[in-house]
Amino acid sequence: MDGQRGVVSGARSRPTIEGAGVRLRRAFGYHDVPRFDPFLMLDDFHSENPDDYMAGFPWHPHRGIETVTYMLGGRVEHGDSLGNSGVIGPGDLQWMTAGSGIIHQEMPQRTEGRLAGFQLWVNLPARQKMINPRYRDVKAADPPVVRLRGGATVKVIAGEVEGARGPVRDIMVEPQYLDVTVPAGKGFEHAIARGHTAFAFVVEGEGRFAPDAKAPVGPEHVLLFGDGDGVSIRALDAPLRFLLVSGKPLGEPVAWGGPIVMNTQEELDLAFEEYGNGTFLKQKK
Ligand code: FE
């Protein structure tokens, strides 16, 4: 493949406290705008200690973004202002488009062993920030799993790998969301549309994320790729698992206030005013 993407930055996620006191790690967020455009934030939570996560994320609003929750272990119960409720378990994913507004809660359940998962925030283009909220629930068994000749196994949540299309479709930024496992010593190559932003987050093992990468990178690290036609990644002496996410940048102004992300300060002020006076929700039950 020509035009392999290089790695322009690699950093370890940082400990952060969110919600009502959940201890998690942030791979990128508010201070990284606009480098990951159209992605705003990636939180990585993994712990064997319920004290780290039981406080959860009680009722809070979102507007102007999509939140994508992907569980690797344990369960999160959710409920929202539209009357939806359910539990996201190991391997499940929820792609929530907040659009004009939703008020929800996300409460981790006490787990024997490890609670682990990710939340990614995807920005919405200006013309779609006020669309009706919607959900896509993806069960663990839904995404196709593709075994590549080189040895890698890819769970396709969004995007396409060798003709297998992920169940999450019709998203504004044309995202690709892959959960990739590469056996020890093997490689993985994958095309990514030129001009799209792409990053990887290492779940386990160590890898070289570009042909010219100087040092291997391990768990809790996020790698932002430069532009090019695709990525070429190699596992070292243990299996390597990582998320590979890409999407079309929006190139629009970002006005970000906590759980609400709009284009202007006026829109942000209006959102909080509406939340305060009870007119935030535009779509009724
Ligand atoms: Fe939320």
XYZ file of N, CA and C and ligand atoms in Angstrom:
856
model
N 0.846 -1.189 0.000
C 0.000 0.000 0.000
C 0.890 1.250 0.000
N 0.586 2.191 -0.888
C 1.355 3.443 -0.907
C 0.811 4.405 0.137
N 1.636 5.392 0.465
C 1.149 6.469 1.324
C 0.713 6.031 2.699
N 1.527 5.163 3.332
C 1.205 4.748 4.700
C 1.226 5.956 5.629
N 0.308 5.960 6.525
C 0.243 7.060 7.480
C 1.314 6.899 8.557
N 1.926 8.017 8.908
C 2.834 8.024 10.046
C 2.052 8.370 11.310
N 2.738 8.286 12.435
C 2.120 8.666 13.712
C 2.580 10.078 14.042
N 1.636 11.013 14.192
C 2.037 12.390 14.489
C 2.097 12.671 15.991
N 1.356 11.899 16.787
C 1.522 12.054 18.234
C 1.064 10.793 18.938
N 1.714 10.525 20.038
C 1.332 9.377 20.858
C 1.416 9.810 22.306
N 0.393 9.530 23.073
C 0.402 9.957 24.472
C -0.371 8.968 25.313
N 0.010 8.882 26.563
C -0.717 8.021 27.487
C -1.953 8.769 27.986
N -3.052 8.053 28.151
C -4.268 8.682 28.674
C -3.992 9.165 30.098
N -4.749 10.177 30.516
C -4.507 10.818 31.820
C -5.637 10.516 32.794
N -5.299 10.258 34.065
C -6.346 9.999 35.059
C -7.268 11.218 35.186
N -8.564 10.973 35.240
C -9.561 12.042 35.291
C -10.704 11.568 36.176
N -11.392 12.499 36.790
C -12.609 12.155 37.535
C -13.794 12.778 36.810
N -14.797 11.968 36.513
C -15.956 12.415 35.752
C -17.237 12.000 36.453
N -18.373 12.477 35.921
C -19.678 12.109 36.458
C -19.751 12.479 37.935
N -20.277 11.547 38.753
C -20.427 11.816 40.182
C -19.200 11.355 40.975
N -18.078 11.132 40.271
C -16.850 10.724 40.945
C -16.270 9.433 40.408
N -16.437 9.195 39.114
C -15.887 8.000 38.482
C -14.427 8.266 38.108
N -13.557 7.329 38.528
C -12.144 7.450 38.174
C -11.905 6.735 36.847
N -11.519 7.509 35.856
C -11.276 6.929 34.536
C -10.023 7.551 33.932
N -9.757 7.236 32.663
C -8.592 7.808 31.990
C -9.061 8.469 30.710
N -8.538 9.646 30.429
C -8.922 10.396 29.234
C -7.788 10.364 28.224
N -8.096 9.837 27.034
C -7.084 9.738 25.982
C -6.921 11.077 25.264
N -8.054 11.735 24.995
C -8.018 13.107 24.476
C -9.343 13.766 24.812
N -9.359 15.107 24.749
C -10.575 15.812 25.142
C -10.489 17.291 24.821
N -11.108 18.074 25.686
C -11.306 19.519 25.489
C -10.056 20.254 24.981
N -8.914 19.928 25.578
C -7.703 20.689 25.248
C -7.053 20.229 23.949
N -7.615 19.193 23.345
C -7.022 18.661 22.111
C -7.752 19.130 20.849
N -8.855 19.879 21.029
C -9.582 20.422 19.868
C -8.643 21.351 19.118
N -8.549 21.312 17.785
C -9.315 20.458 16.867
C -8.530 19.270 16.312
N -7.483 18.825 16.984
C -6.583 17.845 16.369
C -7.264 16.541 15.981
N -8.302 16.152 16.746
C -8.956 14.870 16.472
C -10.282 15.038 15.711
N -10.598 16.257 15.291
C -11.825 16.565 14.549
C -12.104 15.477 13.512
N -13.291 14.836 13.511
C -14.563 15.172 14.150
C -14.759 14.549 15.536
N -13.721 13.960 16.115
C -13.863 13.337 17.430
C -13.478 14.353 18.493
N -14.222 14.351 19.601
C -14.022 15.353 20.638
C -13.316 14.785 21.857
N -13.640 13.538 22.183
C -13.145 12.997 23.445
C -13.137 11.478 23.386
N -12.153 10.889 24.062
C -12.170 9.435 24.271
C -11.819 9.162 25.721
N -12.767 8.553 26.433
C -12.518 8.135 27.812
C -12.386 6.621 27.856
N -11.430 6.174 28.650
C -11.137 4.755 28.823
C -11.374 4.461 30.297
N -12.312 3.580 30.599
C -12.495 3.217 32.008
C -12.258 1.727 32.165
N -11.429 1.408 33.117
C -11.211 -0.004 33.428
C -10.740 -0.097 34.864
N -11.434 -0.931 35.640
C -11.095 -1.061 37.050
C -11.703 -2.341 37.604
N -11.020 -2.900 38.603
C -11.570 -4.053 39.310
C -12.144 -3.617 40.647
N -12.085 -2.317 40.931
C -12.542 -1.800 42.213
C -13.834 -0.995 42.031
N -14.981 -1.522 42.494
C -16.255 -0.820 42.316
C -16.234 0.618 42.840
N -15.390 0.913 43.848
C -15.319 2.286 44.363
C -14.917 3.274 43.265
N -14.235 2.769 42.238
C -13.787 3.651 41.161
C -14.929 4.068 40.245
N -16.008 3.239 40.196
C -17.023 3.528 39.173
C -18.471 3.554 39.641
N -18.745 3.114 40.893
C -20.152 2.983 41.294
C -20.899 4.317 41.354
N -20.193 5.432 41.517
C -20.869 6.737 41.568
C -21.592 7.022 40.252
N -21.046 6.520 39.163
C -21.714 6.599 37.869
C -21.878 8.007 37.320
N -22.763 8.082 36.333
C -23.025 9.343 35.642
C -24.528 9.626 35.741
N -24.955 10.209 36.902
C -26.391 10.467 37.087
C -26.909 11.481 36.055
N -28.221 11.702 36.068
C -28.909 12.497 35.047
C -28.127 13.733 34.606
N -27.894 13.818 33.308
C -27.203 14.974 32.720
C -27.639 15.126 31.263
N -27.538 16.318 30.719
C -27.981 16.552 29.341
C -26.837 16.379 28.343
N -27.202 16.172 27.089
C -26.260 16.283 25.973
C -26.976 16.981 24.827
N -26.235 17.767 24.090
C -26.769 18.363 22.856
C -25.603 18.577 21.886
N -25.869 18.340 20.612
C -24.909 18.700 19.559
C -23.858 17.651 19.251
N -23.911 16.491 19.934
C -22.874 15.463 19.752
C -23.486 14.067 19.686
N -22.619 13.089 19.436
C -22.986 11.688 19.576
C -22.061 11.088 20.640
N -22.625 10.249 21.510
C -21.779 9.554 22.482
C -21.841 8.064 22.159
N -20.657 7.459 22.128
C -20.543 6.059 21.716
C -19.918 5.274 22.864
N -20.715 4.386 23.458
C -20.249 3.609 24.612
C -19.995 2.178 24.162
N -18.793 1.676 24.414
C -18.420 0.320 24.004
C -17.884 -0.400 25.233
N -18.560 -1.483 25.617
C -18.160 -2.200 26.828
C -17.301 -3.414 26.476
N -16.209 -3.579 27.216
C -15.387 -4.787 27.053
C -15.679 -5.767 28.178
N -16.013 -5.251 29.368
C -16.318 -6.109 30.508
C -17.242 -5.382 31.472
N -18.111 -6.126 32.149
C -19.038 -5.508 33.082
C -20.240 -4.899 32.369
N -21.087 -4.196 33.145
C -22.352 -3.700 32.597
C -22.625 -2.275 33.028
N -23.237 -1.512 32.131
C -23.692 -0.164 32.444
C -25.188 -0.089 32.139
N -25.949 0.372 33.134
C -27.382 0.530 32.947
C -27.640 1.972 32.528
N -28.544 2.159 31.574
C -28.831 3.528 31.141
C -30.327 3.766 31.070
N -30.681 5.034 31.218
C -32.074 5.429 31.065
C -32.080 6.851 30.550
N -33.147 7.260 29.824
C -33.140 8.614 29.285
C -34.518 9.254 29.273
N -34.511 10.542 28.909
C -35.702 11.380 28.911
C -36.734 10.961 27.872
N -36.371 10.093 26.941
C -37.336 9.610 25.948
C -38.021 8.339 26.433
N -37.601 7.857 27.601
C -38.213 6.648 28.138
C -37.461 5.381 27.781
N -36.321 5.509 27.102
C -35.506 4.327 26.804
C -34.768 3.893 28.057
N -34.571 2.586 28.207
C -33.689 2.111 29.266
C -33.177 0.736 28.887
N -32.057 0.367 29.463
C -31.478 -0.934 29.144
C -30.124 -1.074 29.776
N -29.494 -2.200 29.466
C -28.179 -2.495 30.021
C -27.228 -2.784 28.861
N -26.055 -2.173 28.900
C -25.019 -2.449 27.904
C -24.016 -3.389 28.562
N -23.858 -4.594 28.003
C -22.980 -5.603 28.598
C -21.727 -5.825 27.769
N -20.920 -6.819 28.146
C -19.640 -7.047 27.482
C -19.786 -7.217 25.964
N -19.048 -6.422 25.218
C -19.079 -6.498 23.756
C -20.180 -5.673 23.119
N -21.118 -5.156 23.934
C -22.199 -4.329 23.383
C -21.710 -2.901 23.160
N -22.404 -2.220 22.259
C -22.069 -0.831 21.962
C -23.354 -0.039 21.794
N -23.321 1.196 22.240
C -24.464 2.070 22.013
C -23.983 3.354 21.352
N -24.550 3.653 20.183
C -24.204 4.879 19.460
C -25.384 5.807 19.629
N -25.249 6.782 20.505
C -26.350 7.690 20.793
C -26.127 9.037 20.130
N -27.082 9.458 19.315
C -27.035 10.779 18.711
C -27.894 11.689 19.570
N -27.249 12.579 20.323
C -28.010 13.458 21.221
C -28.800 14.482 20.415
N -28.220 14.960 19.307
C -28.919 15.954 18.487
C -29.394 17.111 19.339
N -30.674 17.486 19.176
C -31.224 18.679 19.841
C -31.227 18.544 21.359
N -31.190 17.311 21.853
C -31.055 17.194 23.297
C -31.641 15.929 23.872
N -30.905 15.412 24.831
C -31.370 14.259 25.568
C -30.888 14.436 27.003
N -31.631 13.908 27.957
C -31.171 13.895 29.345
C -31.130 12.427 29.742
N -29.968 11.978 30.167
C -29.859 10.551 30.470
C -28.955 10.292 31.667
N -28.974 9.031 32.116
C -28.006 8.628 33.128
C -27.358 7.321 32.688
N -26.116 7.136 33.104
C -25.323 5.963 32.738
C -24.687 5.461 34.035
N -25.180 4.317 34.518
C -24.765 3.848 35.836
C -24.117 2.462 35.765
N -22.795 2.398 35.967
C -22.108 1.103 35.984
C -22.665 0.211 37.091
N -22.771 -1.074 36.802
C -23.247 -2.050 37.772
C -22.053 -2.714 38.450
N -22.247 -3.056 39.742
C -21.175 -3.724 40.483
C -20.803 -5.018 39.751
N -19.532 -5.206 39.517
C -19.063 -6.328 38.705
C -18.030 -7.138 39.468
N -18.148 -8.470 39.381
C -17.066 -9.339 39.866
C -15.975 -9.258 38.799
N -14.780 -8.889 39.185
C -13.744 -8.757 38.171
C -13.750 -7.359 37.594
N -13.488 -7.290 36.304
C -13.138 -6.023 35.701
C -14.302 -5.364 34.970
N -14.541 -4.104 35.283
C -15.429 -3.290 34.464
C -14.526 -2.536 33.497
N -14.829 -2.618 32.219
C -13.960 -1.957 31.247
C -14.765 -1.508 30.042
N -14.426 -0.352 29.550
C -15.108 0.129 28.346
C -14.587 1.487 27.921
N -15.231 2.010 26.879
C -14.817 3.288 26.292
C -16.030 4.160 26.046
N -15.829 5.466 26.176
C -16.823 6.377 25.617
C -16.127 7.375 24.708
N -16.620 7.386 23.471
C -16.111 8.288 22.437
C -17.170 9.347 22.171
N -16.771 10.611 22.045
C -17.705 11.663 21.634
C -17.379 12.051 20.197
N -18.431 12.017 19.378
C -18.311 12.364 17.962
C -19.086 13.659 17.745
N -18.461 14.619 17.104
C -19.139 15.892 16.890
C -20.166 15.774 15.767
N -21.189 16.607 15.826
C -22.183 16.683 14.755
C -21.931 17.960 13.958
N -22.129 17.903 12.627
C -21.995 19.126 11.834
C -23.087 20.130 12.212
N -22.813 21.405 12.006
C -23.743 22.478 12.400
C -25.162 22.174 11.935
N -25.292 21.711 10.700
C -26.646 21.528 10.163
C -27.374 20.351 10.806
N -26.673 19.550 11.599
C -27.345 18.407 12.224
C -27.296 18.415 13.747
N -26.832 19.530 14.305
C -26.760 19.562 15.770
C -28.147 19.524 16.423
N -29.171 19.986 15.707
C -30.504 20.051 16.317
C -31.474 19.007 15.743
N -30.950 17.928 15.170
C -31.837 16.852 14.704
C -32.415 16.105 15.915
N -33.440 15.310 15.679
C -34.026 14.527 16.761
C -33.019 13.514 17.293
N -33.032 13.303 18.602
C -32.128 12.296 19.173
C -32.480 10.892 18.676
N -31.473 10.023 18.609
C -31.734 8.628 18.217
C -30.648 7.718 18.787
N -30.971 6.442 18.837
C -30.060 5.437 19.383
C -29.792 4.361 18.372
N -28.599 3.850 18.413
C -28.335 2.581 17.744
C -27.740 1.665 18.793
N -28.439 0.594 19.100
C -27.926 -0.391 20.043
C -27.329 -1.535 19.257
N -26.093 -1.856 19.544
C -25.394 -2.937 18.847
C -25.059 -4.012 19.875
N -25.612 -5.212 19.684
C -25.323 -6.311 20.595
C -23.966 -6.930 20.244
N -23.358 -7.570 21.241
C -21.999 -8.107 21.067
C -21.865 -8.974 19.812
N -22.925 -9.726 19.482
C -22.827 -10.669 18.367
C -23.126 -10.028 17.012
N -23.581 -8.776 16.995
C -23.998 -8.147 15.731
C -22.854 -7.824 14.758
N -21.764 -7.233 15.207
C -20.739 -6.822 14.236
C -20.068 -8.033 13.588
N -19.840 -7.977 12.276
C -19.088 -9.060 11.643
C -17.656 -9.095 12.163
N -17.113 -10.308 12.274
C -15.722 -10.474 12.692
C -14.970 -11.053 11.497
N -13.970 -10.323 11.017
C -13.250 -10.710 9.808
C -11.856 -11.207 10.180
N -11.516 -12.409 9.706
C -10.159 -12.931 9.916
C -9.347 -12.688 8.651
N -8.334 -11.871 8.777
C -7.528 -11.504 7.613
C -6.424 -12.533 7.381
N -5.966 -12.616 6.136
C -4.930 -13.609 5.802
C -3.667 -13.418 6.631
N -3.357 -12.161 6.949
C -2.154 -11.896 7.737
C -2.257 -12.325 9.189
N -3.445 -12.768 9.619
C -3.592 -13.268 10.985
C -4.458 -12.404 11.887
N -4.642 -11.138 11.507
C -5.419 -10.242 12.368
C -6.903 -10.582 12.335
N -7.570 -10.287 13.447
C -9.020 -10.459 13.564
C -9.621 -9.082 13.809
N -10.641 -8.741 13.023
C -11.218 -7.401 13.122
C -12.713 -7.477 13.370
N -13.149 -6.879 14.464
C -14.581 -6.740 14.730
C -14.994 -5.394 14.139
N -15.921 -5.439 13.178
C -16.280 -4.235 12.422
C -17.566 -3.639 12.998
N -17.412 -2.583 13.773
C -18.571 -1.932 14.390
C -19.150 -0.891 13.434
N -18.269 -0.110 12.828
C -18.673 0.837 11.783
C -17.586 0.813 10.727
N -17.978 1.000 9.463
C -17.024 0.953 8.378
C -17.042 -0.406 7.708
N -16.011 -0.680 6.920
C -15.996 -1.889 6.111
C -14.599 -2.495 6.053
N -14.535 -3.819 6.199
C -13.271 -4.546 6.070
C -13.520 -5.747 5.169
N -12.828 -5.807 4.044
C -12.980 -6.901 3.078
C -14.443 -7.228 2.806
N -15.228 -6.199 2.557
C -16.624 -6.398 2.183
C -17.586 -6.589 3.331
N -17.068 -6.756 4.546
C -17.950 -6.910 5.711
C -18.228 -5.527 6.300
N -19.493 -5.151 6.338
C -19.872 -3.813 6.823
C -20.369 -3.871 8.247
N -19.947 -2.904 9.035
C -20.394 -2.824 10.424
C -21.847 -2.401 10.511
N -22.510 -2.725 11.630
C -23.933 -2.418 11.798
C -24.237 -0.932 12.018
N -23.263 -0.134 12.444
C -23.516 1.297 12.650
C -23.310 2.007 11.322
N -24.394 2.538 10.744
C -24.340 3.158 9.412
C -25.035 4.503 9.426
N -24.900 5.222 8.330
C -25.593 6.511 8.153
C -25.252 7.500 9.263
N -23.986 7.563 9.614
C -23.516 8.546 10.585
C -22.802 9.632 9.778
N -23.057 10.888 10.211
C -22.646 12.050 9.425
C -21.152 12.084 9.055
N -20.288 11.632 9.954
C -18.849 11.795 9.702
C -18.232 10.549 9.063
N -19.076 9.633 8.566
C -18.611 8.414 7.886
C -17.567 7.676 8.716
N -17.904 7.376 9.954
C -16.895 6.802 10.843
C -16.549 5.356 10.509
N -15.344 5.026 10.911
C -14.907 3.645 10.912
C -14.546 3.358 12.363
N -15.072 2.276 12.926
C -14.789 1.944 14.330
C -14.499 0.448 14.339
N -13.218 0.099 14.502
C -12.781 -1.293 14.431
C -12.117 -1.700 15.741
N -12.374 -2.935 16.155
C -11.702 -3.517 17.323
C -10.795 -4.606 16.748
N -9.495 -4.352 16.762
C -8.535 -5.175 16.021
C -7.627 -5.957 16.969
N -7.460 -7.248 16.695
C -6.494 -8.056 17.438
C -5.498 -8.658 16.453
N -4.211 -8.451 16.712
C -3.148 -8.938 15.830
C -2.290 -9.923 16.626
N -2.123 -11.165 16.133
C -1.286 -12.133 16.866
C 0.161 -11.644 16.994
N 0.850 -12.168 17.987
C 2.251 -11.805 18.210
C 3.052 -11.925 16.920
N 3.834 -10.889 16.633
C 4.731 -10.933 15.486
C 4.070 -10.707 14.131
N 2.757 -10.554 14.105
C 2.054 -10.379 12.830
C 1.726 -8.907 12.572
N 1.259 -8.649 11.336
C 0.961 -7.275 10.944
C -0.485 -7.088 10.537
N -0.882 -5.827 10.406
C -2.240 -5.460 10.001
C -2.137 -4.229 9.127
N -2.716 -4.317 7.925
C -2.754 -3.152 7.050
C -4.196 -2.855 6.716
N -4.523 -1.568 6.665
C -5.912 -1.213 6.415
C -5.978 0.160 5.749
N -6.811 0.247 4.720
C -6.979 1.522 4.011
C -7.904 2.452 4.798
N -7.541 3.723 4.820
C -8.387 4.750 5.451
C -8.463 5.910 4.464
N -9.670 6.414 4.235
C -9.867 7.485 3.248
C -8.914 8.642 3.521
N -8.240 9.091 2.472
C -7.335 10.227 2.589
C -8.121 11.439 3.073
N -7.539 12.189 3.980
C -8.213 13.371 4.522
C -9.006 13.092 5.791
N -9.320 11.825 6.045
C -10.037 11.503 7.277
C -9.067 11.462 8.460
N -9.555 11.880 9.603
C -8.773 11.799 10.835
C -8.797 10.351 11.321
N -7.660 9.849 11.788
C -7.611 8.466 12.271
C -6.756 8.385 13.534
N -7.238 7.575 14.493
C -6.427 7.331 15.680
C -6.594 5.884 16.114
N -5.614 5.418 16.896
C -5.688 4.085 17.489
C -5.555 4.233 18.996
N -6.230 3.360 19.734
C -6.066 3.316 21.190
C -5.699 1.891 21.569
N -4.581 1.723 22.266
C -4.074 0.386 22.575
C -4.795 -0.185 23.798
N -5.379 -1.369 23.623
C -6.080 -2.043 24.719
C -5.134 -3.007 25.430
N -4.408 -3.826 24.648
C -3.405 -4.702 25.263
C -2.302 -5.060 24.281
N -1.164 -5.470 24.831
C -0.013 -5.792 24.005
C 0.761 -4.540 23.626
N 1.745 -4.741 22.760
C 2.552 -3.620 22.292
C 2.684 -3.713 20.788
N 2.735 -2.561 20.144
C 2.855 -2.585 18.689
C 3.640 -1.424 18.138
N 4.003 -1.576 16.865
C 4.564 -0.458 16.100
C 3.460 0.010 15.174
N 3.109 1.294 15.304
C 1.907 1.785 14.625
C 2.180 2.463 13.295
N 3.438 2.480 12.869
C 3.783 2.960 11.534
C 5.074 2.250 11.159
N 5.302 2.060 9.833
C 6.508 1.337 9.411
C 7.789 1.968 9.950
N 7.791 3.309 10.108
C 9.008 3.982 10.574
C 8.956 4.328 12.064
N 7.989 3.730 12.787
C 7.852 4.061 14.207
C 9.122 3.669 14.958
N 9.604 4.573 15.796
C 10.862 4.314 16.494
C 10.668 3.405 17.691
N 9.615 3.663 18.450
C 9.431 2.889 19.684
C 8.076 2.195 19.684
N 8.019 1.010 20.285
C 6.725 0.341 20.413
C 5.842 1.078 21.415
N 4.538 0.887 21.270
C 3.586 1.578 22.133
C 2.661 0.557 22.772
N 2.362 0.746 24.062
C 1.557 -0.209 24.810
C 0.237 0.354 25.314
N -0.414 -0.393 26.206
C -1.759 -0.057 26.671
C -1.895 1.361 27.228
N -3.123 1.877 27.124
C -3.508 3.202 27.617
C -2.903 4.321 26.779
N -2.399 3.991 25.608
C -1.851 5.041 24.744
C -2.744 5.269 23.540
N -2.866 6.539 23.157
C -3.605 6.911 21.958
C -2.599 7.432 20.931
N -2.773 6.994 19.687
C -1.883 7.414 18.606
C -2.697 8.114 17.544
N -2.310 9.327 17.204
C -2.980 10.079 16.144
C -2.154 9.930 14.869
N -2.811 9.491 13.793
C -2.097 9.281 12.534
C -2.100 10.553 11.690
N -1.030 10.736 10.906
C -1.014 11.786 9.895
C -1.824 11.308 8.695
N -1.923 12.150 7.676
C -2.741 11.781 6.515
C -2.018 10.730 5.673
N -2.786 10.030 4.860
C -2.222 9.001 3.986
C -3.330 8.083 3.528
N -2.951 6.992 2.871
C -3.953 6.081 2.302
C -4.347 4.953 3.254
N -3.527 4.722 4.291
C -3.864 3.623 5.191
C -2.843 3.498 6.292
N -3.055 2.500 7.138
C -2.139 2.278 8.253
C -1.504 0.899 8.136
N -0.314 0.776 8.700
C 0.414 -0.490 8.738
C 0.946 -0.658 10.153
N 0.437 -1.684 10.833
C 0.684 -1.834 12.268
C 1.212 -3.243 12.531
N 2.180 -3.373 13.435
C 2.736 -4.696 13.759
C 2.692 -4.962 15.242
N 2.311 -6.186 15.589
C 2.357 -6.603 16.986
C 3.784 -7.030 17.321
N 4.197 -6.824 18.561
C 5.512 -7.314 18.982
C 5.371 -8.747 19.467
N 5.931 -9.078 20.630
C 5.972 -10.500 21.008
C 4.776 -10.984 21.828
N 3.678 -10.248 21.759
C 2.435 -10.687 22.406
C 1.293 -10.207 21.524
N 0.118 -10.810 21.643
C -1.011 -10.324 20.848
C -1.277 -8.846 21.144
N -1.623 -8.112 20.106
C -1.878 -6.676 20.220
C -3.352 -6.432 19.936
N -4.020 -5.741 20.862
C -5.425 -5.373 20.624
C -5.553 -3.855 20.705
N -6.237 -3.285 19.735
C -6.424 -1.835 19.738
C -7.723 -1.471 19.046
N -8.240 -0.278 19.368
C -9.351 0.298 18.618
C -8.746 1.144 17.522
N -9.322 1.060 16.314
C -8.904 1.922 15.206
C -10.145 2.683 14.761
N -10.072 4.010 14.893
C -11.246 4.846 14.635
C -10.859 5.933 13.641
N -11.722 6.174 12.653
C -11.467 7.268 11.730
C -12.775 7.935 11.341
N -12.679 9.159 10.826
C -13.880 9.884 10.414
C -13.503 11.156 9.672
N -14.509 11.712 9.003
C -14.303 12.892 8.164
C -14.347 14.147 9.025
N -13.276 14.955 8.996
C -13.265 16.157 9.836
C -14.363 17.136 9.420
N -14.880 17.891 10.393
C -15.937 18.861 10.103
C -15.365 20.234 9.763
N -14.281 20.625 10.399
C -13.679 21.931 10.143
C -14.580 23.096 10.541
N -15.377 22.920 11.592
C -16.290 23.981 12.038
C -15.876 24.461 13.426
N -16.300 25.684 13.794
C -15.967 26.172 15.136
C -16.610 25.310 16.220
N -15.907 25.179 17.348
C -16.381 24.342 18.449
C -16.587 25.220 19.687
N -17.814 25.237 20.197
C -18.111 25.906 21.467
C -18.557 24.808 22.423
N -17.707 24.499 23.403
C -17.860 23.302 24.226
C -18.096 23.694 25.679
N -19.222 23.279 26.219
C -19.511 23.507 27.640
C -19.937 22.207 28.288
N -19.014 21.510 28.954
C -19.356 20.240 29.616
C -19.938 19.243 28.639
N -21.196 18.814 28.861
C -21.781 17.759 28.027
C -22.447 18.276 26.752
N -22.306 19.579 26.481
C -22.967 20.192 25.320
C -21.903 20.817 24.426
N -21.968 20.504 23.124
C -20.976 21.045 22.199
C -21.694 21.630 20.985
N -21.591 22.956 20.842
C -22.238 23.666 19.744
C -21.169 24.384 18.922
N -21.612 25.298 18.034
C -20.659 26.028 17.206
C -20.348 27.422 17.741
N -21.294 28.020 18.502
C -21.090 29.386 19.004
C -21.425 29.466 20.493
N -20.865 30.482 21.136
C -21.139 30.708 22.555
C -22.631 30.989 22.773
N -23.266 31.681 21.820
C -24.699 31.997 21.943
C -25.517 30.705 21.999
N -25.178 29.756 21.137
C -25.910 28.482 21.124
C -25.705 27.719 22.429
N -24.492 27.852 22.967
C -24.171 27.179 24.226
C -24.956 27.825 25.377
N -24.965 29.165 25.412
C -25.707 29.887 26.455
C -27.188 29.521 26.397
N -27.724 29.465 25.189
C -29.145 29.138 25.009
C -29.435 27.736 25.539
N -28.534 26.797 25.240
C -28.735 25.412 25.687
C -28.814 25.348 27.217
N -27.905 26.039 27.895
C -27.912 25.985 29.363
C -29.114 26.738 29.938
N -29.507 27.839 29.250
C -30.694 28.572 29.682
C -31.920 27.653 29.575
N -32.025 26.942 28.461
C -33.161 26.036 28.250
C -33.146 24.879 29.257
N -31.938 24.402 29.563
C -31.833 23.314 30.543
C -32.319 23.808 31.904
N -31.981 25.079 32.203
C -32.377 25.664 33.484
C -33.870 25.920 33.594
N -34.504 26.282 32.472
C -35.933 26.639 32.560
C -36.875 25.564 32.054
N -36.328 24.369 31.787
C -37.193 23.247 31.473
C -37.645 23.167 30.019
N -36.998 23.894 29.112
C -37.390 23.823 27.695
C -36.301 23.180 26.837
N -35.388 22.460 27.489
C -34.230 21.878 26.783
C -34.638 20.803 25.769
N -35.567 19.948 26.177
C -35.933 18.819 25.305
C -36.873 19.287 24.204
N -36.468 19.024 22.960
C -37.280 19.477 21.823
C -38.200 18.373 21.333
N -37.778 17.124 21.567
C -38.623 16.006 21.142
C -39.298 15.437 22.379
N -40.620 15.405 22.351
C -41.336 14.886 23.516
C -41.411 13.374 23.429
N -41.720 12.758 24.564
C -41.860 11.302 24.629
C -42.924 10.820 23.642
Fe -23.757 11.021 28.987
